[in-house]
Short mmCIF file of C-alpha atoms in Angstrom, two decimals:
data_model
loop_
_atom_site.label_atom_id
_atom_site.label_comp_id
_atom_site.label_asym_id
_atom_site.label_seq_id
_atom_site.Cartn_x
_atom_site.Cartn_y
_atom_site.Cartn_z
CA MET A 146 41.35 -45.77 52.69
CA SER A 147 44.33 -43.86 51.38
CA ASP A 148 43.95 -40.09 51.46
CA ARG A 149 46.20 -39.38 48.53
CA PHE A 150 44.84 -38.39 45.09
CA GLU A 151 45.23 -40.94 42.30
CA ALA A 152 45.15 -39.98 38.62
CA TYR A 153 42.05 -41.18 36.80
CA ASP A 154 42.27 -42.45 33.25
CA GLU A 155 39.04 -42.28 31.31
CA HIS A 156 39.85 -45.73 29.93
CA ASP A 157 40.01 -47.27 33.42
CA GLU A 158 37.07 -48.91 35.01
CA ASP A 159 34.73 -46.61 36.90
CA PRO A 160 33.43 -48.53 39.91
CA ASP A 161 30.51 -46.12 40.18
CA LYS A 162 29.24 -46.97 36.71
CA GLY A 163 27.60 -50.12 35.48
CA THR A 164 24.27 -51.73 35.14
CA GLY A 165 21.72 -51.79 37.88
CA ASP A 166 22.29 -55.55 38.43
CA ASP A 167 26.03 -55.04 38.85
CA ILE A 168 25.50 -52.30 41.43
CA GLU A 169 23.07 -54.51 43.33
CA GLU A 170 25.48 -57.50 43.38
CA ARG A 171 28.33 -55.39 44.75
CA SER A 172 26.09 -53.89 47.38
CA THR A 173 25.13 -57.40 48.54
CA ALA A 174 28.75 -58.51 48.76
CA VAL A 175 29.65 -55.54 50.89
CA GLY A 176 26.80 -56.22 53.23
CA GLN A 177 27.79 -59.88 53.68
CA GLU A 178 31.48 -59.24 54.39
CA GLY A 179 30.92 -56.11 56.47
CA HIS A 180 33.75 -54.34 54.69
CA GLU A 181 35.21 -53.91 51.26
CA ASP A 182 38.78 -54.80 50.31
CA HIS A 183 39.73 -51.70 48.39
CA GLY A 184 42.81 -53.30 46.95
CA SER A 185 40.83 -56.14 45.35
CA HIS A 186 38.79 -53.91 43.05
CA ARG A 187 41.41 -51.65 41.54
CA SER A 188 44.93 -51.82 40.27
CA GLY A 189 47.82 -51.16 42.60
CA ALA A 190 49.82 -48.01 42.73
CA ASP A 191 52.43 -49.51 40.47
CA GLY A 192 49.89 -50.25 37.76
CA SER A 193 49.83 -54.00 38.24
CA GLY A 194 46.61 -55.99 38.63
CA ASP A 195 45.74 -58.94 40.85
CA ASP A 196 47.04 -61.71 38.56
CA GLY A 197 48.88 -59.91 35.86
CA THR A 198 50.65 -56.71 34.93
CA HIS A 199 49.94 -54.00 32.43
CA ASP A 200 52.00 -54.14 29.25
CA GLY A 201 51.79 -50.39 28.80
CA ASN A 202 49.05 -50.62 26.16
CA GLY A 203 46.14 -50.92 28.57
CA THR A 204 45.88 -54.77 28.42
CA HIS A 205 46.57 -57.53 30.92
CA ASP A 206 49.14 -60.26 30.23
CA GLY A 207 47.36 -63.39 29.18
CA ASP A 208 43.91 -61.77 29.09
CA SER A 209 41.79 -60.21 26.40
CA PRO A 210 41.88 -56.42 26.07
CA ALA A 211 38.69 -56.28 28.09
CA GLY A 212 40.44 -57.68 31.15
CA ARG A 213 39.53 -60.71 33.24
CA PRO A 214 36.32 -62.56 32.40
CA ASP A 215 34.90 -62.09 35.90
CA GLN A 216 35.29 -58.29 35.80
CA PRO A 217 32.89 -55.81 34.04
CA PRO A 218 33.86 -54.62 30.56
CA ARG A 219 36.21 -51.67 30.36
CA ILE A 220 33.60 -49.74 28.19
CA PRO A 221 30.50 -49.26 30.39
CA LEU A 222 27.23 -50.63 29.09
CA PRO A 223 24.34 -48.21 28.41
CA ARG A 224 22.57 -47.10 31.55
CA ALA A 225 19.15 -48.46 32.17
CA SER A 226 16.19 -46.08 32.16
CA VAL A 227 14.15 -45.71 35.32
CA GLU A 228 11.05 -46.81 33.40
CA ASP A 229 12.80 -50.15 32.53
CA THR A 230 13.62 -51.05 36.12
CA GLY A 231 10.04 -51.36 37.25
CA ARG A 232 10.57 -48.88 40.05
CA PRO A 233 7.86 -46.26 40.69
CA LEU A 234 8.27 -42.84 39.10
CA PRO A 235 8.45 -39.79 41.36
CA GLU A 236 5.15 -38.08 41.96
CA LEU A 237 5.03 -34.63 40.35
CA ASP A 238 2.35 -33.47 42.74
CA GLU A 239 4.75 -33.89 45.56
CA LEU A 240 7.00 -31.12 44.15
CA PRO A 241 6.44 -27.96 46.13
CA PRO A 242 4.98 -25.07 44.07
CA PRO A 243 7.24 -22.08 43.52
CA ALA A 244 6.93 -19.50 46.20
CA PRO A 245 5.04 -16.38 45.06
CA LEU A 246 7.04 -13.22 44.57
CA VAL A 247 6.66 -10.65 47.30
CA LEU A 248 7.46 -7.27 45.75
CA GLU A 249 7.07 -3.74 46.99
CA HIS A 250 4.44 -1.42 45.57
CA ARG A 251 6.96 0.74 43.72
CA VAL A 252 8.47 -2.36 42.05
CA LEU A 253 5.07 -3.66 41.00
CA LYS A 254 4.15 -0.25 39.61
CA SER A 255 7.36 -0.17 37.57
CA LEU A 256 6.43 -3.56 36.07
CA LEU A 257 3.07 -2.34 34.73
CA GLY A 258 4.55 -1.28 31.38
CA ALA A 259 6.24 -4.63 30.86
CA TRP A 260 3.05 -6.40 31.98
CA ALA A 261 0.99 -4.46 29.41
CA LEU A 262 3.44 -5.56 26.71
CA ALA A 263 3.31 -9.21 27.96
CA ALA A 264 7.05 -9.03 28.69
CA CYS A 265 6.97 -10.17 32.35
CA SER A 266 7.91 -13.62 33.60
CA VAL A 267 5.25 -16.00 34.89
CA GLU A 268 6.03 -15.15 38.52
CA GLU A 269 6.07 -11.38 37.83
CA THR A 270 2.80 -11.59 35.91
CA ALA A 271 1.13 -13.41 38.81
CA ALA A 272 2.45 -10.88 41.31
CA VAL A 273 1.29 -7.90 39.21
CA GLU A 274 -2.18 -9.32 38.58
CA ASP A 275 -2.64 -10.13 42.28
CA HIS A 276 -1.65 -6.56 43.07
CA LEU A 277 -4.10 -5.09 40.55
CA GLY A 278 -6.95 -6.70 42.46
CA VAL A 279 -6.19 -4.70 45.59
CA CYS A 280 -4.68 -1.44 44.25
CA GLY A 281 -7.07 0.86 42.44
CA SER A 282 -4.49 3.38 41.20
CA CYS A 283 -2.33 0.67 39.64
CA ALA A 284 -5.42 -0.93 38.08
CA GLU A 285 -6.34 2.37 36.38
CA GLU A 286 -2.77 2.82 35.18
CA ALA A 287 -2.71 -0.73 33.83
CA LEU A 288 -5.94 -0.09 31.92
CA ARG A 289 -4.48 3.04 30.32
CA LEU A 290 -1.28 1.20 29.39
CA ARG A 291 -3.21 -1.64 27.79
CA GLY A 292 -5.09 0.91 25.69
CA ALA A 293 -1.81 2.55 24.68
CA VAL A 294 -0.40 -0.82 23.62
CA GLY A 295 -3.33 -1.19 21.25
CA LEU A 296 -2.28 2.03 19.54
CA LEU A 297 1.23 0.64 19.02
CA GLN A 298 -0.06 -1.98 16.61
CA ARG A 299 1.05 -1.57 13.01
CA PRO A 300 -1.45 0.83 11.39
CA GLU A 301 -3.41 -0.08 8.31
CA SER A 302 -2.84 1.83 5.10
CA LEU A 303 -4.52 5.24 5.05
CA ASP A 304 -5.02 5.04 1.29
CA LEU A 305 -8.72 4.38 0.90
CA ASP A 306 -10.22 2.59 -2.03
CA PRO A 307 -11.22 5.30 -4.55
CA GLY A 308 -14.59 3.60 -4.93
CA LEU A 309 -15.27 3.54 -1.18
CA ARG A 310 -16.75 7.03 -1.09
CA THR A 311 -19.10 6.23 -3.97
CA ARG A 312 -20.25 2.98 -2.37
CA VAL A 313 -20.88 4.64 1.00
CA LEU A 314 -22.86 7.46 -0.60
CA ASP A 315 -24.86 5.03 -2.73
CA SER A 316 -25.72 2.98 0.34
CA CYS A 317 -26.80 6.08 2.25
CA LEU A 318 -28.82 7.44 -0.66
CA GLU A 319 -30.62 4.13 -1.12
CA ARG A 320 -31.91 4.40 2.45
CA ARG A 321 -32.76 8.08 2.31
CA PRO A 322 -32.72 9.80 -1.09
CA PRO A 323 -31.53 13.41 -0.89
CA ARG A 324 -34.04 16.17 -1.28
CA ILE A 325 -31.59 17.89 -3.65
CA PRO A 326 -29.56 15.20 -5.44
CA ILE A 327 -26.30 15.84 -7.27
CA PRO A 328 -26.67 15.31 -11.02
CA LYS A 329 -24.97 12.14 -12.21
CA TRP A 330 -22.71 14.08 -14.57
CA ALA A 331 -21.40 16.12 -11.60
CA LEU A 332 -20.62 13.12 -9.38
CA PRO A 333 -17.12 12.48 -10.82
CA TYR A 334 -16.12 16.10 -10.15
CA ASP A 335 -17.48 15.90 -6.62
CA ALA A 336 -15.56 12.67 -5.96
CA GLU A 337 -12.24 13.76 -7.47
CA THR A 338 -12.16 17.13 -5.70
CA ALA A 339 -12.89 15.36 -2.41
CA ARG A 340 -10.04 12.89 -3.00
CA LEU A 341 -7.58 15.66 -3.88
CA ASP A 342 -8.63 17.69 -0.82
CA ALA A 343 -8.00 14.62 1.37
CA LEU A 344 -4.51 14.30 -0.14
CA LEU A 345 -3.71 17.94 0.67
CA GLN A 346 -4.99 18.07 4.23
CA ASP A 347 -1.76 16.91 5.93
CA PHE A 348 0.71 18.75 3.67
CA GLY A 349 3.37 20.86 5.35
CA ASP A 350 5.30 23.78 3.90
CA ALA A 351 7.84 21.44 2.28
CA GLU A 352 5.11 19.56 0.39
CA TRP A 353 3.34 22.73 -0.75
CA HIS A 354 6.58 23.99 -2.30
CA ALA A 355 7.58 20.64 -3.81
CA PRO A 356 8.41 21.05 -7.53
CA VAL A 357 5.86 19.73 -10.04
CA ARG A 358 6.26 19.55 -13.81
CA LEU A 359 3.03 19.90 -15.79
CA ARG A 360 3.16 18.00 -19.08
CA TRP A 361 1.04 18.15 -22.23
CA PHE A 362 1.31 17.99 -26.05
CA ASP A 363 1.37 21.10 -28.22
CA ALA A 364 1.51 20.74 -32.02
CA ASP A 365 2.48 17.08 -31.59
CA GLU A 366 5.43 18.04 -29.41
CA ALA A 367 5.82 17.19 -25.73
CA THR A 368 5.71 20.37 -23.65
CA SER A 369 6.15 20.94 -19.93
CA ARG A 370 5.96 23.75 -17.39
CA ARG A 371 7.61 23.78 -13.98
CA THR A 372 5.64 24.91 -10.92
CA THR A 373 4.93 23.80 -7.35
CA VAL A 374 2.13 21.93 -5.61
CA ALA A 375 0.59 25.26 -4.63
CA GLY A 376 1.01 26.44 -8.24
CA VAL A 377 -0.94 23.40 -9.47
CA MET A 378 -3.79 24.24 -7.11
CA ALA A 379 -3.76 27.83 -8.37
CA HIS A 380 -4.03 26.44 -11.91
CA LEU A 381 -7.05 24.29 -10.96
CA LEU A 382 -8.66 27.26 -9.18
CA SER A 383 -8.32 29.57 -12.18
CA VAL A 384 -9.55 27.02 -14.77
CA ASP A 385 -12.47 25.86 -12.62
CA GLY A 386 -13.38 29.54 -12.58
CA LEU A 387 -14.51 29.16 -16.22
CA VAL A 388 -17.34 26.92 -15.01
CA ALA A 389 -18.03 29.23 -12.06
CA VAL A 390 -18.43 32.25 -14.36
CA ALA A 391 -20.77 30.30 -16.66
CA LEU A 392 -22.94 29.49 -13.62
CA GLY A 393 -23.00 33.12 -12.49
CA LEU A 394 -20.61 32.67 -9.55
CA ASP A 395 -17.67 34.89 -8.67
CA ASP A 396 -14.58 34.66 -10.82
CA PRO A 397 -11.55 33.62 -8.67
CA MET A 398 -9.37 35.79 -10.93
CA GLY A 399 -11.08 38.89 -9.56
CA GLU A 400 -9.82 41.96 -11.38
CA VAL A 401 -6.76 40.19 -12.80
CA PRO A 402 -6.90 40.48 -16.61
CA ALA A 403 -5.97 37.52 -18.82
CA ASP A 404 -4.68 37.80 -22.39
CA ALA A 405 -7.33 35.32 -23.52
CA PRO A 406 -10.08 33.34 -21.76
CA THR A 407 -8.17 30.08 -22.21
CA PRO A 408 -7.04 27.81 -19.37
CA ALA A 409 -3.35 28.50 -20.06
CA ASP A 410 -3.74 32.30 -20.25
CA ARG A 411 -5.85 32.45 -17.10
CA THR A 412 -3.29 30.36 -15.23
CA GLU A 413 -0.34 32.47 -16.37
CA ALA A 414 -2.20 35.66 -15.39
CA TYR A 415 -2.99 34.28 -11.92
CA TRP A 416 0.65 33.29 -11.39
CA ARG A 417 1.91 36.70 -12.54
CA ALA A 418 -0.52 38.55 -10.28
CA SER A 419 0.80 36.76 -7.17
CA HIS A 420 3.44 38.87 -5.43
CA PHE A 421 4.89 35.65 -4.00
CA PRO A 422 4.65 32.05 -5.24
CA PRO A 423 1.31 30.49 -4.26
CA THR A 424 1.26 28.84 -0.84
CA ARG A 425 -1.09 26.64 1.16
CA SER A 426 -3.52 29.58 1.29
CA VAL A 427 -4.74 28.65 -2.20
CA ARG A 428 -6.36 25.49 -0.89
CA THR A 429 -9.23 27.24 0.90
CA PRO A 430 -10.58 29.24 -2.08
CA TRP A 431 -10.21 26.20 -4.35
CA ARG A 432 -12.14 23.99 -1.94
CA GLU A 433 -14.87 26.57 -1.40
CA GLN A 434 -15.23 27.09 -5.15
CA SER A 435 -15.54 23.33 -5.80
CA HIS A 436 -18.25 23.10 -3.13
CA ASP A 437 -20.08 26.09 -4.69
CA LEU A 438 -19.98 24.47 -8.14
CA VAL A 439 -21.47 21.18 -6.90
CA ARG A 440 -24.07 22.98 -4.78
CA THR A 441 -25.13 25.27 -7.64
CA VAL A 442 -25.57 22.54 -10.26
CA SER A 443 -27.51 20.51 -7.68
CA PHE A 444 -29.92 23.34 -6.85
CA THR A 445 -30.51 24.19 -10.50
CA GLY A 446 -31.20 20.54 -11.30
CA GLY A 447 -30.61 18.93 -14.66
CA THR A 448 -31.76 22.00 -16.60
CA THR A 449 -28.26 23.52 -16.56
CA GLY A 450 -26.58 20.46 -18.07
CA LYS A 451 -26.67 21.92 -21.58
CA LEU A 452 -25.41 25.34 -20.52
CA THR A 453 -22.33 26.24 -22.58
CA VAL A 454 -18.96 26.78 -20.88
CA PRO A 455 -16.48 28.67 -23.11
CA TYR A 456 -12.83 27.58 -22.99
CA GLY A 457 -11.57 30.27 -25.37
CA ASP A 458 -10.76 28.13 -28.42
CA PHE A 459 -13.79 25.87 -27.97
CA SER A 460 -16.86 25.38 -25.81
CA LEU A 461 -18.32 22.46 -23.92
CA PRO A 462 -21.78 21.77 -22.51
CA LEU A 463 -21.84 22.10 -18.74
CA HIS A 464 -22.24 18.36 -18.15
CA ASP A 465 -19.15 17.70 -20.30
CA ALA A 466 -17.26 20.60 -18.72
CA MET A 467 -17.81 19.10 -15.26
CA LEU A 468 -16.44 15.77 -16.54
CA ASP A 469 -13.48 17.63 -18.06
CA ARG A 470 -12.76 19.33 -14.73
CA ALA A 471 -13.01 15.98 -12.90
CA PHE A 472 -10.55 14.46 -15.38
CA GLU A 473 -8.04 17.32 -14.95
CA CYS A 474 -8.44 17.22 -11.17
CA TRP A 475 -7.46 13.53 -11.15
CA VAL A 476 -4.54 14.03 -13.54
CA HIS A 477 -3.07 16.91 -11.55
CA ALA A 478 -3.70 15.07 -8.27
CA GLU A 479 -1.44 12.33 -9.64
CA ASP A 480 1.15 14.99 -10.55
CA ILE A 481 1.05 16.24 -6.97
CA ALA A 482 1.21 12.72 -5.51
CA ASP A 483 4.25 11.91 -7.68
CA ALA A 484 5.95 15.11 -6.51
CA VAL A 485 5.63 14.11 -2.84
CA ASP A 486 6.19 10.39 -3.52
CA TYR A 487 2.73 9.30 -2.41
CA PRO A 488 0.53 6.63 -4.05
CA TYR A 489 -2.67 7.74 -5.75
CA GLU A 490 -5.29 5.45 -7.23
CA PRO A 491 -7.33 6.00 -10.42
CA PRO A 492 -11.00 7.02 -10.16
CA SER A 493 -13.73 4.49 -9.58
CA PRO A 494 -14.58 2.44 -12.72
CA ARG A 495 -17.95 4.16 -13.12
CA HIS A 496 -16.39 7.63 -13.16
CA LEU A 497 -13.41 6.51 -15.23
CA ASN A 498 -15.81 5.20 -17.88
CA ARG A 499 -17.51 8.61 -18.09
CA MET A 500 -14.17 10.35 -18.57
CA ILE A 501 -13.13 7.93 -21.32
CA ASP A 502 -16.50 8.37 -23.00
CA LEU A 503 -16.03 12.15 -23.06
CA ALA A 504 -12.62 11.81 -24.75
CA ALA A 505 -13.99 9.30 -27.27
CA ARG A 506 -16.89 11.61 -28.18
CA MET A 507 -14.50 14.53 -28.70
CA LEU A 508 -12.11 12.60 -30.98
CA PRO A 509 -14.05 13.06 -34.30
CA ALA A 510 -14.14 16.85 -33.93
CA VAL A 511 -10.47 16.95 -32.92
CA LEU A 512 -9.58 14.81 -35.95
CA ALA A 513 -11.41 17.16 -38.29
CA ASP A 514 -9.72 20.22 -36.76
CA ARG A 515 -6.28 18.62 -37.07
CA ARG A 516 -6.98 17.73 -40.68
CA GLN A 517 -7.83 21.36 -41.44
CA LYS A 518 -4.55 22.46 -39.83
CA GLY A 519 -2.56 19.88 -41.81
CA LEU A 520 -1.62 17.87 -38.71
CA ALA A 521 -3.54 14.77 -39.81
CA SER A 522 -3.32 12.84 -43.04
CA PRO A 523 -5.63 14.22 -45.76
CA ALA A 524 -8.54 12.12 -46.97
CA HIS A 525 -7.11 11.37 -50.43
CA GLY A 526 -9.82 10.31 -52.83
CA ARG A 527 -12.43 10.42 -50.10
CA HIS A 528 -15.38 12.73 -49.67
CA LEU A 529 -17.11 13.95 -46.52
CA VAL A 530 -19.83 11.62 -45.36
CA PRO A 531 -23.27 13.20 -44.98
CA ALA A 532 -24.41 13.79 -41.43
CA GLY A 533 -25.78 10.65 -39.82
CA GLU A 534 -24.40 8.32 -42.51
CA PRO A 535 -21.88 5.57 -41.75
CA GLY A 536 -18.28 6.09 -42.82
CA ARG A 537 -14.79 4.79 -42.23
CA THR A 538 -14.55 3.77 -38.59
CA LEU A 539 -11.87 2.95 -36.03
CA ARG A 540 -12.81 0.62 -33.19
CA LEU A 541 -11.38 1.92 -29.91
CA GLU A 542 -11.27 -0.88 -27.34
CA ILE A 543 -10.53 0.17 -23.77
CA GLU A 544 -9.52 -2.67 -21.48
CA GLY A 545 -9.73 -2.96 -17.71
CA HIS A 546 -12.14 -1.41 -15.24
CA GLY A 547 -14.23 1.36 -16.72
CA GLY A 548 -13.49 0.20 -20.24
CA GLY A 549 -15.67 -0.59 -23.24
CA GLU A 550 -15.74 -0.12 -27.01
CA TRP A 551 -16.28 3.04 -29.05
CA LEU A 552 -16.68 3.36 -32.82
CA ILE A 553 -14.83 6.52 -33.92
CA PRO A 554 -15.83 8.00 -37.33
CA LEU A 555 -12.69 9.07 -39.18
CA ASP A 556 -13.80 11.23 -42.10
CA SER A 557 -16.40 13.57 -40.56
CA PRO A 558 -17.49 14.49 -37.04
CA ALA A 559 -21.10 14.32 -38.20
CA ALA A 560 -20.72 10.79 -39.57
CA MET A 561 -21.79 7.71 -37.67
CA GLY A 562 -19.38 4.99 -36.61
CA SER A 563 -20.19 1.63 -38.11
CA ALA A 564 -18.78 -1.84 -37.48
CA GLU A 565 -19.37 -2.66 -41.19
CA HIS A 566 -17.04 0.17 -42.20
CA GLU A 567 -14.31 -0.61 -39.65
CA VAL A 568 -10.81 -0.08 -41.06
CA ALA A 569 -8.72 -0.24 -37.89
CA HIS A 570 -8.84 -1.56 -34.35
CA VAL A 571 -6.86 -0.15 -31.38
CA ALA A 572 -6.74 -1.64 -27.88
CA LEU A 573 -5.52 0.34 -24.84
CA ASP A 574 -5.73 0.10 -21.08
CA GLY A 575 -8.23 2.54 -19.56
CA VAL A 576 -5.75 4.42 -17.36
CA GLU A 577 -3.18 4.48 -20.16
CA PHE A 578 -5.70 6.00 -22.57
CA CYS A 579 -6.42 8.73 -20.03
CA GLN A 580 -2.69 9.32 -19.61
CA LEU A 581 -2.46 9.64 -23.40
CA ALA A 582 -5.31 12.18 -23.45
CA ALA A 583 -3.53 14.07 -20.64
CA GLY A 584 -0.30 14.27 -22.64
CA HIS A 585 1.66 12.08 -20.22
CA VAL A 586 2.25 9.18 -22.63
CA PRO A 587 3.75 9.51 -26.16
CA PRO A 588 1.25 8.40 -28.82
CA ALA A 589 3.75 5.98 -30.34
CA ASP A 590 4.00 4.10 -27.02
CA ALA A 591 0.33 4.08 -26.07
CA ALA A 592 -1.42 1.35 -28.03
CA ALA A 593 -1.26 -2.17 -26.63
CA GLY A 594 -2.67 -3.65 -29.85
CA GLN A 595 -3.07 -2.26 -33.38
CA VAL A 596 -4.77 -3.88 -36.37
CA GLY A 597 -5.70 -2.30 -39.70
CA ASP A 598 -5.02 1.07 -41.32
CA ARG A 599 -1.79 2.36 -39.72
CA GLU A 600 -2.40 5.90 -40.94
CA ALA A 601 -5.84 6.01 -39.31
CA ILE A 602 -4.43 4.58 -36.07
CA ARG A 603 -1.69 7.20 -35.96
CA ASP A 604 -4.20 10.02 -36.57
CA VAL A 605 -6.44 8.87 -33.72
CA LEU A 606 -3.60 8.42 -31.23
CA TYR A 607 -2.13 11.86 -31.99
CA ALA A 608 -5.59 13.40 -31.86
CA ALA A 609 -6.07 11.95 -28.39
CA ALA A 610 -2.74 13.39 -27.23
CA SER A 611 -3.55 16.80 -28.74
CA MET A 612 -6.58 17.10 -26.43
CA SER A 613 -4.16 17.65 -23.55
CA ARG A 614 -3.39 21.15 -22.31
CA MET A 615 -1.81 22.83 -19.34
#
């Protein structure tokens, strides 16, 4: 055989390719002759074949482009699969298994972290697990790492359902009623102060000094006051002190005099008396005072529910004052959550319904007071309805959880709402109505649906907004 290298053209015939039958025939011919004539199966060095010459275009003179009929085609046929030849397939069991990894102790120990994260190869995993069966120190380390990996899982949201606390307490109280139960009208205050305290527990100095803008309506005009998160808590502490004083508890104002016993004047006096802006230190007295209020009304039972709590310009029964404080606690908790960009859910539907009911019951008296001050439309050609008699009525429909329907008498706080005397119908979402009563939503943008006397609707919406205060 010649030792020199010959150029190979991919269009030339490859003697090593072909069908299985062709390979078998050539093998037989070689065996019969004892040798193979190399020059009879390929073209010569000058490019000529056995019986003809190339014309330079890859064809033989006098033959078809495929070459001589007794030679295989120039384009090889598809190869036959092993399954089609009838020959036995190789046995997989005969393949030797991969040799186990033999690693030093220090290498296996360094792989424990990757093993705990399931990041090792199959061979490394087998080597590590075999090692854990004989090495106690590595087994303990692997157990600790597996526990740490569990802590790396994506945490669930820490924002609990606002109704979860109520459901848990109800379930516990069904099994073992308390010897000294909390009055139902104090439950919303207990729940809202607990939720706000949970929001504050992880605040740092930056959050306590985050700016907050308190908003309310004064004389039908939007008003605001800038303070901080700590300033809001000082405001809640000083106003809750009105209820504390009515119950005979210590006044958080101490010896600090206020111009008037109103929530706004008490707050301004508390802020002025502080040598420095309020800090996180205000949280502890506020929390202790809220616990004292709930404990006191629980020990005194339901007999204190009708105790009067003066607010300066008006007074509320204790059971309504506790609802009012729960409402303001929720509203200002949302102000704080907005200031630190944290989500905050509305109260549970049961407690939200009580807060809406309080605002709806206060609307007739607020309407009458606004009419006396000239802020509401006068009752032209109308006379005051005798106490207990039906009069012109607005139907207030509150949608969503905690909602319902309330018939609001328009002409007298002593009148009775009546569906037969309905002159207007207003529909609002429950949370939006509370935002209106807190002075956070303009009255003109509050109502989702309005039907009937437009003047009466406007009076009621502005009356609801005028209930807001700092």
